[in-house]
Tab-separated table of C-alpha atoms in Angstrom:
chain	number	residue	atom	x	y	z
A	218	UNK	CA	0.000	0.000	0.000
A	219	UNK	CA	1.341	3.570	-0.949
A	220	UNK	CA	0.294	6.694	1.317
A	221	UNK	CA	0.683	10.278	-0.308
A	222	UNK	CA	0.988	13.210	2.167
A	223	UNK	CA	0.787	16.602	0.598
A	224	UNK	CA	1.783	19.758	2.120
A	225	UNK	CA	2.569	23.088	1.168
A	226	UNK	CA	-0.982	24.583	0.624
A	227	UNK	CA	-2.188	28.153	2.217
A	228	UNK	CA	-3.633	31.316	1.686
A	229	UNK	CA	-1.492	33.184	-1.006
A	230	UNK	CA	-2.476	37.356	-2.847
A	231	UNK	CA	-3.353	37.103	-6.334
A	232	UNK	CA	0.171	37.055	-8.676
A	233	UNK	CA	2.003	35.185	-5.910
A	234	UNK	CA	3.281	31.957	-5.307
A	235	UNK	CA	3.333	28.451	-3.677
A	236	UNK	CA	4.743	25.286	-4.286
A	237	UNK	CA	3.043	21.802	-3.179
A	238	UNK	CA	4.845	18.887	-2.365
A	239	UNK	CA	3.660	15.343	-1.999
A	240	UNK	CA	5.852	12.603	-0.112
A	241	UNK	CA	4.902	8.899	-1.547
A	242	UNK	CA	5.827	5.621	1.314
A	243	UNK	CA	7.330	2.705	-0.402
A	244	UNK	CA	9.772	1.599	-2.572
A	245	UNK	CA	8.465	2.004	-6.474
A	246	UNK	CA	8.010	5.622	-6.559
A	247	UNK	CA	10.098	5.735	-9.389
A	248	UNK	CA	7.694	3.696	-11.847
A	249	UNK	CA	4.441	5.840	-10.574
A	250	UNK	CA	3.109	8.404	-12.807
A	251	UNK	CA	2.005	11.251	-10.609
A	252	UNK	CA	-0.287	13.874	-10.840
A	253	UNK	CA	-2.025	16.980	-9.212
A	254	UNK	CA	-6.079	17.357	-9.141
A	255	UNK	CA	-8.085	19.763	-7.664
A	256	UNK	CA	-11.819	20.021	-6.673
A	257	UNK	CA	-13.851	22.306	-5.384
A	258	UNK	CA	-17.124	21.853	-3.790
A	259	UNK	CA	-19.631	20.506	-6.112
A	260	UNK	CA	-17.110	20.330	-8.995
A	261	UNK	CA	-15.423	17.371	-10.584
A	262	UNK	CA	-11.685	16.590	-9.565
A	263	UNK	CA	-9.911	18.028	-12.291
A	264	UNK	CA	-6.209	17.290	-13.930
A	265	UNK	CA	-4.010	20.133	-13.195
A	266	UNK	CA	-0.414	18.284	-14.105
A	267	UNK	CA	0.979	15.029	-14.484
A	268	UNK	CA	4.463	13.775	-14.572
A	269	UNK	CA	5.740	10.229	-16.167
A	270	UNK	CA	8.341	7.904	-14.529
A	271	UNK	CA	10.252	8.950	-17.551
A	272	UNK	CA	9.884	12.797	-16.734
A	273	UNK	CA	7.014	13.431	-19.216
A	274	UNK	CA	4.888	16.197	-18.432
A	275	UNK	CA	1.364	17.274	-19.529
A	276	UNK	CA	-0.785	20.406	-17.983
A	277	UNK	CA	-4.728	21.343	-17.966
A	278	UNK	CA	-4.703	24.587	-20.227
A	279	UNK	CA	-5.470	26.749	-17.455
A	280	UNK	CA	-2.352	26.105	-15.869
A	281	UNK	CA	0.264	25.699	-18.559
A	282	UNK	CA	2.928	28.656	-18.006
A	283	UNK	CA	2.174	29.295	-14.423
A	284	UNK	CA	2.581	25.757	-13.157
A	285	UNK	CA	5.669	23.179	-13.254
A	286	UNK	CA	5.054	19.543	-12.145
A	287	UNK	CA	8.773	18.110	-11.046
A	288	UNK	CA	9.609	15.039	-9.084
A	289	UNK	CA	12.814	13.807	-7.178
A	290	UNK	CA	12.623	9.994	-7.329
A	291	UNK	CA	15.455	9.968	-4.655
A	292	UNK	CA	13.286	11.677	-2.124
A	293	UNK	CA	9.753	10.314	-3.167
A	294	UNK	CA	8.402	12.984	-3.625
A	295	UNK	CA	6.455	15.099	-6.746
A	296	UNK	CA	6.202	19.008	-6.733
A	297	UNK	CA	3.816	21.559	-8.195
A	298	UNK	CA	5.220	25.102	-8.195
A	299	UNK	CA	2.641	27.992	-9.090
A	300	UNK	CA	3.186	30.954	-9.629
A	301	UNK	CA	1.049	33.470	-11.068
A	302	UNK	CA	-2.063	32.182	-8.983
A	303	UNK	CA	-5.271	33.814	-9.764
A	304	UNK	CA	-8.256	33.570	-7.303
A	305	UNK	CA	-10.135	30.845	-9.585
A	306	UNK	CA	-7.234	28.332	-8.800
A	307	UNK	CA	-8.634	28.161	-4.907
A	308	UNK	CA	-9.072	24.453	-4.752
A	309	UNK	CA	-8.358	21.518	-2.885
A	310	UNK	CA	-5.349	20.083	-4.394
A	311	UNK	CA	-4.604	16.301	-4.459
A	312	UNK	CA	-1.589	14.530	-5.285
A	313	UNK	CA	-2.001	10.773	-7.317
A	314	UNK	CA	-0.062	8.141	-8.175
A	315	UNK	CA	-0.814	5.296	-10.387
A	316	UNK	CA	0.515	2.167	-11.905
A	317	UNK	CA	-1.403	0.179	-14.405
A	318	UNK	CA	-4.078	-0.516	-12.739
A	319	UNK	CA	-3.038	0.744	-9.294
A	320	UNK	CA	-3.762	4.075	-8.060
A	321	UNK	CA	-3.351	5.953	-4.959
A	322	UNK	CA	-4.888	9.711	-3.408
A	323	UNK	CA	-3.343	11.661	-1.001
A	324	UNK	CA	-5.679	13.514	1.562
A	325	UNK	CA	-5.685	17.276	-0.159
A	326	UNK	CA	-4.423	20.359	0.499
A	327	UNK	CA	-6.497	23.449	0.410
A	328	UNK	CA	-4.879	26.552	-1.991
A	329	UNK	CA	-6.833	29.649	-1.089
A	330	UNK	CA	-6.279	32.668	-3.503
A	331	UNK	CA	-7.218	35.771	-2.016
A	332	UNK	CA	-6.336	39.276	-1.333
């Protein structure tokens, strides 16, 4: 069994900055995709960025040129920096990792967008 932990969410001013990070338990990190939803109430989870074990990276169009998905399979862990955050990207963000027919949700973090 995998556990994701995210962390890394707040309350940020419109134009600024955060970055999420999401720590994975066990040993095959390294062959997961990963990838950061959000939801927010009464709304589907959405894709916001995914990363490949081989470093591949695709981004919801909302997103692409404010947000970078990373990972560091040595520490087990995936980033999402954002930058440029408008108030409509106030979500709960969740980290996910999946392997053929595997997959695994961390608990969310809340981003709250706000001046």
């Amino acid at each position: 069994q995998v556990q994701l932990v995210e962390s890394g969410g707040g309350l940020v001013q419109p134009g600024g900055s955060l970055r999420l990070s999401c720590v994975a338990s066990g040993s095959f990190f390294s062959i997961y995709v990963m990838g950061w939803y959000r939801q927010a109430p009464g709304k589907q989870r959405e894709l916001v960025a995914a990363i490949t074990s081989a470093g591949r990276t695709n981004y919801a169009d909302s997103v692409k040129g404010r947000f970078t998905i990373s990972r560091d399979n040595a520490k087990n862990t995936v980033y999402l920096q954002m930058n440029s955050l408008r108030p409509e990207d106030t979500d709960v963000y969740y980290c996910k990792g999946s392997f053929m027919s595997d997959e695994y949700w961390g608990q969310g973090t809340q981003v709250t967008v706000s001046s």
